[in-house]
Amino acid sequence: MMTLLWIALGAGIASMLRFAVMTWWPPHFQYFTAVFVVNIIGAFILGIVLTQVHASFWREVLITGFLGGFTTFSTMMTQSAQKRLRRQIGYLLLQTICGCFSLALGLLFSHFILR
């Protein structure tokens, strides 16, 4: 039960952080670029957590809670549904490719720099 509460706390803190990024971002580009940046940062942090955090409790709190609350898959899907099909596919591909690249950078950074 305590693990569930810690996951909820991590998700709540991360959601507030994401909200802060979204409100800080310039309004004209807010919903496209802010979501993109948040997801890329989340993928990078995921790479670090996967290599540096070995305790299952903290992995659950950080990955499921914090990163689950910080990254915005549902927002990305909503934005994609509101755009034309051609733009939607391009946006989803860009998010996916850049997210994978950012995850790989996080893994490499963690492996070579944070050793």
mmCIF file of N, CA and C in Angstrom:
data_model
loop_
_atom_site.group_PDB
_atom_site.id
_atom_site.type_symbol
_atom_site.label_atom_id
_atom_site.label_comp_id
_atom_site.label_asym_id
_atom_site.label_seq_id
_atom_site.Cartn_x
_atom_site.Cartn_y
_atom_site.Cartn_z
ATOM 1 N N MET A 1 0.820 -1.196 0.000
ATOM 2 C CA MET A 1 0.000 0.000 0.000
ATOM 3 C C MET A 1 0.862 1.259 0.000
ATOM 4 N N MET A 2 1.979 1.226 0.730
ATOM 5 C CA MET A 2 2.862 2.391 0.765
ATOM 6 C C MET A 2 3.475 2.658 -0.609
ATOM 7 N N THR A 3 3.779 1.600 -1.337
ATOM 8 C CA THR A 3 4.332 1.779 -2.681
ATOM 9 C C THR A 3 3.347 2.531 -3.558
ATOM 10 N N LEU A 4 2.095 2.170 -3.476
ATOM 11 C CA LEU A 4 1.056 2.840 -4.258
ATOM 12 C C LEU A 4 0.976 4.326 -3.908
ATOM 13 N N LEU A 5 1.089 4.644 -2.646
ATOM 14 C CA LEU A 5 1.059 6.047 -2.218
ATOM 15 C C LEU A 5 2.273 6.814 -2.734
ATOM 16 N N TRP A 6 3.446 6.184 -2.714
ATOM 17 C CA TRP A 6 4.650 6.831 -3.246
ATOM 18 C C TRP A 6 4.546 7.040 -4.759
ATOM 19 N N ILE A 7 3.979 6.064 -5.455
ATOM 20 C CA ILE A 7 3.774 6.215 -6.901
ATOM 21 C C ILE A 7 2.822 7.377 -7.171
ATOM 22 N N ALA A 8 1.752 7.461 -6.400
ATOM 23 C CA ALA A 8 0.789 8.556 -6.563
ATOM 24 C C ALA A 8 1.443 9.899 -6.260
ATOM 25 N N LEU A 9 2.280 9.958 -5.242
ATOM 26 C CA LEU A 9 2.984 11.199 -4.915
ATOM 27 C C LEU A 9 3.917 11.605 -6.061
ATOM 28 N N GLY A 10 4.662 10.644 -6.592
ATOM 29 C CA GLY A 10 5.550 10.933 -7.723
ATOM 30 C C GLY A 10 4.781 11.431 -8.934
ATOM 31 N N ALA A 11 3.657 10.798 -9.221
ATOM 32 C CA ALA A 11 2.828 11.211 -10.365
ATOM 33 C C ALA A 11 2.258 12.606 -10.143
ATOM 34 N N GLY A 12 1.839 12.891 -8.920
ATOM 35 C CA GLY A 12 1.288 14.211 -8.625
ATOM 36 C C GLY A 12 2.322 15.314 -8.761
ATOM 37 N N ILE A 13 3.509 15.084 -8.231
ATOM 38 C CA ILE A 13 4.590 16.074 -8.341
ATOM 39 C C ILE A 13 4.955 16.289 -9.806
ATOM 40 N N ALA A 14 5.083 15.201 -10.549
ATOM 41 C CA ALA A 14 5.457 15.306 -11.955
ATOM 42 C C ALA A 14 4.379 15.992 -12.784
ATOM 43 N N SER A 15 3.122 15.741 -12.479
ATOM 44 C CA SER A 15 2.030 16.408 -13.203
ATOM 45 C C SER A 15 2.057 17.909 -12.964
ATOM 46 N N MET A 16 2.367 18.311 -11.738
ATOM 47 C CA MET A 16 2.480 19.746 -11.453
ATOM 48 C C MET A 16 3.677 20.349 -12.183
ATOM 49 N N LEU A 17 4.763 19.603 -12.258
ATOM 50 C CA LEU A 17 5.936 20.063 -13.000
ATOM 51 C C LEU A 17 5.614 20.221 -14.481
ATOM 52 N N ARG A 18 4.901 19.238 -15.042
ATOM 53 C CA ARG A 18 4.499 19.333 -16.451
ATOM 54 C C ARG A 18 3.589 20.533 -16.664
ATOM 55 N N PHE A 19 2.658 20.752 -15.753
ATOM 56 C CA PHE A 19 1.772 21.913 -15.835
ATOM 57 C C PHE A 19 2.581 23.211 -15.805
ATOM 58 N N ALA A 20 3.607 23.266 -14.958
ATOM 59 C CA ALA A 20 4.466 24.460 -14.887
ATOM 60 C C ALA A 20 5.183 24.694 -16.217
ATOM 61 N N VAL A 21 5.687 23.622 -16.815
ATOM 62 C CA VAL A 21 6.358 23.753 -18.120
ATOM 63 C C VAL A 21 5.362 24.250 -19.161
ATOM 64 N N MET A 22 4.166 23.690 -19.161
ATOM 65 C CA MET A 22 3.150 24.081 -20.152
ATOM 66 C C MET A 22 2.739 25.548 -19.990
ATOM 67 N N THR A 23 2.644 26.036 -18.765
ATOM 68 C CA THR A 23 2.239 27.438 -18.564
ATOM 69 C C THR A 23 3.407 28.386 -18.786
ATOM 70 N N TRP A 24 4.627 27.920 -18.571
ATOM 71 C CA TRP A 24 5.809 28.755 -18.792
ATOM 72 C C TRP A 24 6.113 28.901 -20.284
ATOM 73 N N TRP A 25 5.782 27.890 -21.055
ATOM 74 C CA TRP A 25 6.097 27.856 -22.485
ATOM 75 C C TRP A 25 5.363 28.975 -23.215
ATOM 76 N N PRO A 26 5.971 29.559 -24.247
ATOM 77 C CA PRO A 26 5.271 30.605 -25.013
ATOM 78 C C PRO A 26 3.922 30.097 -25.532
ATOM 79 N N PRO A 27 2.849 30.847 -25.323
ATOM 80 C CA PRO A 27 1.494 30.370 -25.642
ATOM 81 C C PRO A 27 1.297 29.945 -27.099
ATOM 82 N N HIS A 28 1.955 30.609 -28.030
ATOM 83 C CA HIS A 28 1.739 30.294 -29.440
ATOM 84 C C HIS A 28 2.177 28.868 -29.779
ATOM 85 N N PHE A 29 3.218 28.384 -29.122
ATOM 86 C CA PHE A 29 3.753 27.050 -29.412
ATOM 87 C C PHE A 29 3.493 26.059 -28.292
ATOM 88 N N GLN A 30 2.716 26.453 -27.322
ATOM 89 C CA GLN A 30 2.580 25.712 -26.080
ATOM 90 C C GLN A 30 2.223 24.247 -26.251
ATOM 91 N N TYR A 31 1.167 23.961 -26.948
ATOM 92 C CA TYR A 31 0.675 22.590 -26.920
ATOM 93 C C TYR A 31 1.403 21.656 -27.874
ATOM 94 N N PHE A 32 2.082 22.174 -28.856
ATOM 95 C CA PHE A 32 2.826 21.286 -29.749
ATOM 96 C C PHE A 32 4.248 21.083 -29.237
ATOM 97 N N THR A 33 4.971 22.174 -29.036
ATOM 98 C CA THR A 33 6.382 22.037 -28.674
ATOM 99 C C THR A 33 6.595 21.691 -27.206
ATOM 100 N N ALA A 34 5.757 22.206 -26.307
ATOM 101 C CA ALA A 34 5.936 21.896 -24.888
ATOM 102 C C ALA A 34 5.732 20.408 -24.632
ATOM 103 N N VAL A 35 4.722 19.823 -25.223
ATOM 104 C CA VAL A 35 4.472 18.384 -25.066
ATOM 105 C C VAL A 35 5.641 17.596 -25.653
ATOM 106 N N PHE A 36 6.120 18.022 -26.792
ATOM 107 C CA PHE A 36 7.256 17.365 -27.430
ATOM 108 C C PHE A 36 8.477 17.384 -26.508
ATOM 109 N N VAL A 37 8.806 18.552 -25.969
ATOM 110 C CA VAL A 37 9.976 18.693 -25.111
ATOM 111 C C VAL A 37 9.817 17.872 -23.826
ATOM 112 N N VAL A 38 8.655 17.919 -23.223
ATOM 113 C CA VAL A 38 8.411 17.143 -22.005
ATOM 114 C C VAL A 38 8.612 15.659 -22.276
ATOM 115 N N ASN A 39 8.102 15.155 -23.375
ATOM 116 C CA ASN A 39 8.249 13.738 -23.695
ATOM 117 C C ASN A 39 9.703 13.364 -23.968
ATOM 118 N N ILE A 40 10.451 14.237 -24.614
ATOM 119 C CA ILE A 40 11.863 13.958 -24.900
ATOM 120 C C ILE A 40 12.671 13.966 -23.605
ATOM 121 N N ILE A 41 12.421 14.923 -22.742
ATOM 122 C CA ILE A 41 13.102 14.959 -21.443
ATOM 123 C C ILE A 41 12.753 13.713 -20.634
ATOM 124 N N GLY A 42 11.481 13.327 -20.657
ATOM 125 C CA GLY A 42 11.063 12.120 -19.946
ATOM 126 C C GLY A 42 11.766 10.873 -20.455
ATOM 127 N N ALA A 43 11.938 10.757 -21.754
ATOM 128 C CA ALA A 43 12.634 9.605 -22.333
ATOM 129 C C ALA A 43 14.102 9.589 -21.907
ATOM 130 N N PHE A 44 14.733 10.759 -21.861
ATOM 131 C CA PHE A 44 16.128 10.863 -21.420
ATOM 132 C C PHE A 44 16.255 10.434 -19.950
ATOM 133 N N ILE A 45 15.361 10.938 -19.112
ATOM 134 C CA ILE A 45 15.374 10.568 -17.691
ATOM 135 C C ILE A 45 15.121 9.067 -17.532
ATOM 136 N N LEU A 46 14.245 8.510 -18.353
ATOM 137 C CA LEU A 46 13.988 7.072 -18.310
ATOM 138 C C LEU A 46 15.272 6.285 -18.550
ATOM 139 N N GLY A 47 16.063 6.728 -19.518
ATOM 140 C CA GLY A 47 17.334 6.059 -19.792
ATOM 141 C C GLY A 47 18.252 6.073 -18.583
ATOM 142 N N ILE A 48 18.289 7.185 -17.871
ATOM 143 C CA ILE A 48 19.124 7.277 -16.678
ATOM 144 C C ILE A 48 18.582 6.372 -15.571
ATOM 145 N N VAL A 49 17.290 6.423 -15.345
ATOM 146 C CA VAL A 49 16.688 5.607 -14.287
ATOM 147 C C VAL A 49 16.899 4.119 -14.561
ATOM 148 N N LEU A 50 16.744 3.705 -15.808
ATOM 149 C CA LEU A 50 16.898 2.283 -16.138
ATOM 150 C C LEU A 50 18.294 1.757 -15.830
ATOM 151 N N THR A 51 19.296 2.614 -15.936
ATOM 152 C CA THR A 51 20.659 2.146 -15.705
ATOM 153 C C THR A 51 21.179 2.451 -14.308
ATOM 154 N N GLN A 52 20.626 3.443 -13.636
ATOM 155 C CA GLN A 52 21.162 3.856 -12.340
ATOM 156 C C GLN A 52 20.352 3.390 -11.138
ATOM 157 N N VAL A 53 19.083 3.149 -11.317
ATOM 158 C CA VAL A 53 18.226 2.778 -10.195
ATOM 159 C C VAL A 53 17.948 1.281 -10.271
ATOM 160 N N HIS A 54 18.385 0.574 -9.256
ATOM 161 C CA HIS A 54 18.255 -0.886 -9.287
ATOM 162 C C HIS A 54 17.215 -1.411 -8.304
ATOM 163 N N ALA A 55 16.855 -0.625 -7.315
ATOM 164 C CA ALA A 55 15.843 -1.058 -6.349
ATOM 165 C C ALA A 55 14.466 -0.993 -7.005
ATOM 166 N N SER A 56 13.736 -2.096 -6.960
ATOM 167 C CA SER A 56 12.444 -2.150 -7.653
ATOM 168 C C SER A 56 11.461 -1.109 -7.119
ATOM 169 N N PHE A 57 11.501 -0.815 -5.828
ATOM 170 C CA PHE A 57 10.609 0.192 -5.262
ATOM 171 C C PHE A 57 10.818 1.539 -5.941
ATOM 172 N N TRP A 58 12.066 1.984 -6.022
ATOM 173 C CA TRP A 58 12.345 3.302 -6.609
ATOM 174 C C TRP A 58 12.120 3.306 -8.114
ATOM 175 N N ARG A 59 12.375 2.187 -8.776
ATOM 176 C CA ARG A 59 12.071 2.104 -10.209
ATOM 177 C C ARG A 59 10.582 2.294 -10.443
ATOM 178 N N GLU A 60 9.753 1.650 -9.621
ATOM 179 C CA GLU A 60 8.302 1.802 -9.751
ATOM 180 C C GLU A 60 7.873 3.238 -9.485
ATOM 181 N N VAL A 61 8.415 3.826 -8.438
ATOM 182 C CA VAL A 61 8.049 5.205 -8.089
ATOM 183 C C VAL A 61 8.479 6.161 -9.200
ATOM 184 N N LEU A 62 9.709 6.013 -9.674
ATOM 185 C CA LEU A 62 10.225 6.957 -10.674
ATOM 186 C C LEU A 62 9.658 6.715 -12.068
ATOM 187 N N ILE A 63 9.568 5.460 -12.493
ATOM 188 C CA ILE A 63 9.103 5.186 -13.854
ATOM 189 C C ILE A 63 7.581 5.267 -13.944
ATOM 190 N N THR A 64 6.900 4.507 -13.099
ATOM 191 C CA THR A 64 5.437 4.492 -13.171
ATOM 192 C C THR A 64 4.843 5.790 -12.632
ATOM 193 N N GLY A 65 5.352 6.234 -11.491
ATOM 194 C CA GLY A 65 4.802 7.437 -10.866
ATOM 195 C C GLY A 65 5.271 8.715 -11.521
ATOM 196 N N PHE A 66 6.555 9.048 -11.310
ATOM 197 C CA PHE A 66 7.054 10.342 -11.767
ATOM 198 C C PHE A 66 7.015 10.482 -13.288
ATOM 199 N N LEU A 67 7.631 9.551 -13.995
ATOM 200 C CA LEU A 67 7.668 9.679 -15.461
ATOM 201 C C LEU A 67 6.305 9.451 -16.092
ATOM 202 N N GLY A 68 5.488 8.618 -15.465
ATOM 203 C CA GLY A 68 4.118 8.437 -15.947
ATOM 204 C C GLY A 68 3.306 9.714 -15.818
ATOM 205 N N GLY A 69 3.549 10.467 -14.753
ATOM 206 C CA GLY A 69 2.849 11.738 -14.563
ATOM 207 C C GLY A 69 3.455 12.879 -15.361
ATOM 208 N N PHE A 70 4.749 12.789 -15.640
ATOM 209 C CA PHE A 70 5.434 13.876 -16.344
ATOM 210 C C PHE A 70 5.239 13.808 -17.849
ATOM 211 N N THR A 71 5.413 12.634 -18.418
ATOM 212 C CA THR A 71 5.269 12.510 -19.865
ATOM 213 C C THR A 71 3.792 12.519 -20.239
ATOM 214 N N THR A 72 3.525 12.763 -21.500
ATOM 215 C CA THR A 72 2.159 13.104 -21.884
ATOM 216 C C THR A 72 1.689 12.335 -23.108
ATOM 217 N N PHE A 73 1.672 11.024 -23.001
ATOM 218 C CA PHE A 73 1.222 10.220 -24.132
ATOM 219 C C PHE A 73 -0.217 10.557 -24.508
ATOM 220 N N SER A 74 -1.078 10.713 -23.522
ATOM 221 C CA SER A 74 -2.486 11.015 -23.826
ATOM 222 C C SER A 74 -2.626 12.384 -24.485
ATOM 223 N N THR A 75 -1.842 13.348 -24.045
ATOM 224 C CA THR A 75 -1.886 14.667 -24.674
ATOM 225 C C THR A 75 -1.367 14.596 -26.103
ATOM 226 N N MET A 76 -0.315 13.818 -26.313
ATOM 227 C CA MET A 76 0.231 13.650 -27.661
ATOM 228 C C MET A 76 -0.818 13.039 -28.580
ATOM 229 N N MET A 77 -1.538 12.036 -28.104
ATOM 230 C CA MET A 77 -2.578 11.402 -28.908
ATOM 231 C C MET A 77 -3.725 12.376 -29.193
ATOM 232 N N THR A 78 -4.118 13.154 -28.210
ATOM 233 C CA THR A 78 -5.194 14.133 -28.390
ATOM 234 C C THR A 78 -4.796 15.172 -29.431
ATOM 235 N N GLN A 79 -3.569 15.674 -29.326
ATOM 236 C CA GLN A 79 -3.097 16.655 -30.300
ATOM 237 C C GLN A 79 -3.053 16.059 -31.692
ATOM 238 N N SER A 80 -2.617 14.826 -31.785
ATOM 239 C CA SER A 80 -2.538 14.179 -33.089
ATOM 240 C C SER A 80 -3.924 14.021 -33.711
ATOM 241 N N ALA A 81 -4.902 13.698 -32.903
ATOM 242 C CA ALA A 81 -6.260 13.516 -33.412
ATOM 243 C C ALA A 81 -6.856 14.827 -33.917
ATOM 244 N N GLN A 82 -6.362 15.948 -33.416
ATOM 245 C CA GLN A 82 -6.891 17.245 -33.809
ATOM 246 C C GLN A 82 -6.227 17.795 -35.070
ATOM 247 N N LYS A 83 -5.176 17.166 -35.529
ATOM 248 C CA LYS A 83 -4.472 17.641 -36.720
ATOM 249 C C LYS A 83 -4.911 16.811 -37.927
ATOM 250 N N ARG A 84 -4.560 17.280 -39.090
ATOM 251 C CA ARG A 84 -4.851 16.496 -40.295
ATOM 252 C C ARG A 84 -4.043 15.218 -40.291
ATOM 253 N N LEU A 85 -4.507 14.225 -41.020
ATOM 254 C CA LEU A 85 -3.880 12.907 -41.008
ATOM 255 C C LEU A 85 -2.400 12.974 -41.365
ATOM 256 N N ARG A 86 -2.043 13.718 -42.390
ATOM 257 C CA ARG A 86 -0.641 13.787 -42.801
ATOM 258 C C ARG A 86 0.214 14.385 -41.689
ATOM 259 N N ARG A 87 -0.256 15.444 -41.067
ATOM 260 C CA ARG A 87 0.482 16.065 -39.978
ATOM 261 C C ARG A 87 0.508 15.145 -38.760
ATOM 262 N N GLN A 88 -0.574 14.421 -38.547
ATOM 263 C CA GLN A 88 -0.663 13.508 -37.409
ATOM 264 C C GLN A 88 0.414 12.436 -37.501
ATOM 265 N N ILE A 89 0.548 11.824 -38.648
ATOM 266 C CA ILE A 89 1.535 10.765 -38.815
ATOM 267 C C ILE A 89 2.946 11.329 -38.641
ATOM 268 N N GLY A 90 3.193 12.489 -39.214
ATOM 269 C CA GLY A 90 4.506 13.116 -39.055
ATOM 270 C C GLY A 90 4.816 13.446 -37.603
ATOM 271 N N TYR A 91 3.841 13.968 -36.890
ATOM 272 C CA TYR A 91 4.020 14.316 -35.477
ATOM 273 C C TYR A 91 4.297 13.074 -34.636
ATOM 274 N N LEU A 92 3.536 12.026 -34.868
ATOM 275 C CA LEU A 92 3.735 10.791 -34.110
ATOM 276 C C LEU A 92 5.092 10.162 -34.417
ATOM 277 N N LEU A 93 5.480 10.172 -35.682
ATOM 278 C CA LEU A 93 6.798 9.641 -36.047
ATOM 279 C C LEU A 93 7.910 10.458 -35.417
ATOM 280 N N LEU A 94 7.782 11.766 -35.470
ATOM 281 C CA LEU A 94 8.793 12.636 -34.868
ATOM 282 C C LEU A 94 8.902 12.382 -33.371
ATOM 283 N N GLN A 95 7.772 12.306 -32.681
ATOM 284 C CA GLN A 95 7.772 12.036 -31.236
ATOM 285 C C GLN A 95 8.434 10.693 -30.943
ATOM 286 N N THR A 96 8.082 9.677 -31.710
ATOM 287 C CA THR A 96 8.593 8.336 -31.460
ATOM 288 C C THR A 96 10.085 8.240 -31.741
ATOM 289 N N ILE A 97 10.513 8.747 -32.877
ATOM 290 C CA ILE A 97 11.937 8.685 -33.244
ATOM 291 C C ILE A 97 12.782 9.497 -32.267
ATOM 292 N N CYS A 98 12.360 10.709 -31.979
ATOM 293 C CA CYS A 98 13.118 11.552 -31.050
ATOM 294 C C CYS A 98 13.088 10.983 -29.633
ATOM 295 N N GLY A 99 11.969 10.383 -29.241
ATOM 296 C CA GLY A 99 11.889 9.754 -27.925
ATOM 297 C C GLY A 99 12.848 8.587 -27.800
ATOM 298 N N CYS A 100 12.918 7.756 -28.825
ATOM 299 C CA CYS A 100 13.857 6.628 -28.811
ATOM 300 C C CYS A 100 15.297 7.114 -28.790
ATOM 301 N N PHE A 101 15.581 8.148 -29.563
ATOM 302 C CA PHE A 101 16.924 8.721 -29.590
ATOM 303 C C PHE A 101 17.277 9.312 -28.232
ATOM 304 N N SER A 102 16.345 10.005 -27.615
ATOM 305 C CA SER A 102 16.577 10.599 -26.302
ATOM 306 C C SER A 102 16.768 9.524 -25.234
ATOM 307 N N LEU A 103 16.004 8.454 -25.313
ATOM 308 C CA LEU A 103 16.188 7.335 -24.394
ATOM 309 C C LEU A 103 17.590 6.763 -24.545
ATOM 310 N N ALA A 104 18.021 6.567 -25.784
ATOM 311 C CA ALA A 104 19.366 6.046 -26.034
ATOM 312 C C ALA A 104 20.433 6.988 -25.488
ATOM 313 N N LEU A 105 20.241 8.295 -25.663
ATOM 314 C CA LEU A 105 21.190 9.267 -25.102
ATOM 315 C C LEU A 105 21.229 9.187 -23.581
ATOM 316 N N GLY A 106 20.074 9.029 -22.959
ATOM 317 C CA GLY A 106 20.022 8.879 -21.510
ATOM 318 C C GLY A 106 20.752 7.637 -21.042
ATOM 319 N N LEU A 107 20.575 6.534 -21.775
ATOM 320 C CA LEU A 107 21.285 5.301 -21.436
ATOM 321 C C LEU A 107 22.796 5.484 -21.574
ATOM 322 N N LEU A 108 23.225 6.100 -22.673
ATOM 323 C CA LEU A 108 24.659 6.337 -22.888
ATOM 324 C C LEU A 108 25.225 7.305 -21.859
ATOM 325 N N PHE A 109 24.510 8.390 -21.598
ATOM 326 C CA PHE A 109 24.944 9.369 -20.601
ATOM 327 C C PHE A 109 25.121 8.690 -19.252
ATOM 328 N N SER A 110 24.156 7.906 -18.893
ATOM 329 C CA SER A 110 24.198 7.220 -17.606
ATOM 330 C C SER A 110 25.341 6.210 -17.544
ATOM 331 N N HIS A 111 25.538 5.496 -18.625
ATOM 332 C CA HIS A 111 26.560 4.463 -18.648
ATOM 333 C C HIS A 111 27.976 5.053 -18.623
ATOM 334 N N PHE A 112 28.202 6.100 -19.404
ATOM 335 C CA PHE A 112 29.564 6.627 -19.533
ATOM 336 C C PHE A 112 29.881 7.798 -18.608
ATOM 337 N N ILE A 113 28.895 8.596 -18.254
ATOM 338 C CA ILE A 113 29.145 9.793 -17.456
ATOM 339 C C ILE A 113 28.870 9.558 -15.968
ATOM 340 N N LEU A 114 27.781 8.875 -15.657
ATOM 341 C CA LEU A 114 27.381 8.724 -14.266
ATOM 342 C C LEU A 114 27.932 7.467 -13.598
ATOM 343 N N ARG A 115 28.806 6.775 -14.243
ATOM 344 C CA ARG A 115 29.377 5.544 -13.706
ATOM 345 C C ARG A 115 29.886 5.740 -12.355
#
